[in-house]
CSV table of C-alpha atoms in Angstrom, one decimal:
chain,number,residue,atom,x,y,z
E,1,UNK,CA,82.6,95.8,124.0
E,2,UNK,CA,86.4,95.3,123.8
E,3,UNK,CA,86.0,94.0,120.2
E,4,UNK,CA,84.5,97.4,119.2
E,5,UNK,CA,87.5,99.2,120.8
E,6,UNK,CA,90.0,96.9,119.1
E,7,UNK,CA,88.2,97.3,115.8
E,8,UNK,CA,88.2,101.1,116.2
E,9,UNK,CA,91.9,101.0,117.0
E,10,UNK,CA,92.7,98.9,113.9
E,11,UNK,CA,90.5,101.2,111.7
E,12,UNK,CA,92.3,104.3,113.0
E,13,UNK,CA,95.7,102.7,112.4
E,14,UNK,CA,94.6,101.8,108.8
E,15,UNK,CA,93.4,105.3,108.2
E,16,UNK,CA,96.6,106.8,109.4
E,17,UNK,CA,98.7,104.4,107.4
E,18,UNK,CA,96.7,105.2,104.3
E,19,UNK,CA,97.1,108.9,104.7
E,20,UNK,CA,100.9,108.5,105.2
E,21,UNK,CA,101.1,106.2,102.1
E,22,UNK,CA,99.2,108.7,100.0
E,23,UNK,CA,101.4,111.6,101.1
E,24,UNK,CA,104.5,109.7,100.4
E,25,UNK,CA,103.3,108.8,97.0
E,26,UNK,CA,102.5,112.4,96.1
E,27,UNK,CA,105.9,113.5,97.4
E,28,UNK,CA,107.6,110.8,95.3
E,29,UNK,CA,105.7,111.6,92.2
E,30,UNK,CA,106.6,115.3,92.5
E,31,UNK,CA,110.2,114.6,93.1
E,32,UNK,CA,110.2,112.3,90.0
E,33,UNK,CA,108.5,114.9,87.9
E,34,UNK,CA,111.0,117.5,89.0
E,35,UNK,CA,114.0,115.2,88.3
E,36,UNK,CA,112.7,114.5,84.8
E,37,UNK,CA,112.4,118.2,84.1
E,38,UNK,CA,115.9,118.8,85.3
E,39,UNK,CA,117.2,115.9,83.1
E,40,UNK,CA,115.5,117.4,80.1
E,41,UNK,CA,116.8,120.9,80.6
E,42,UNK,CA,120.3,119.8,81.9
E,43,UNK,CA,119.8,121.7,85.2
E,44,UNK,CA,121.7,121.0,88.3
E,45,UNK,CA,118.7,121.6,90.7
E,46,UNK,CA,115.6,123.7,91.2
E,47,UNK,CA,115.9,127.2,92.7
E,48,UNK,CA,113.3,128.7,95.0
E,49,UNK,CA,113.1,132.2,96.3
E,50,UNK,CA,113.3,132.5,100.1
E,51,UNK,CA,111.6,134.9,102.4
E,52,UNK,CA,114.7,137.2,102.3
E,53,UNK,CA,114.6,137.3,98.5
E,54,UNK,CA,117.7,135.1,97.9
E,55,UNK,CA,117.4,132.1,95.6
E,56,UNK,CA,118.5,128.8,97.0
E,57,UNK,CA,118.3,125.1,95.9
E,58,UNK,CA,115.0,123.5,96.7
E,59,UNK,CA,115.2,120.9,99.5
E,60,UNK,CA,113.2,117.6,99.3
């Protein structure tokens, strides 16, 4: 019985690690795509409109 518990714990840790890795990869690819677009256009950053209607630099 303890083997099943240990196997379940290892499986849960692997699942959590895979989800984190996938999220990090998506975030990195988005940042890379945005950096390439800024390089092409010569921009200093990307502006996003806030809830108050003021444009600010997008934070990573």
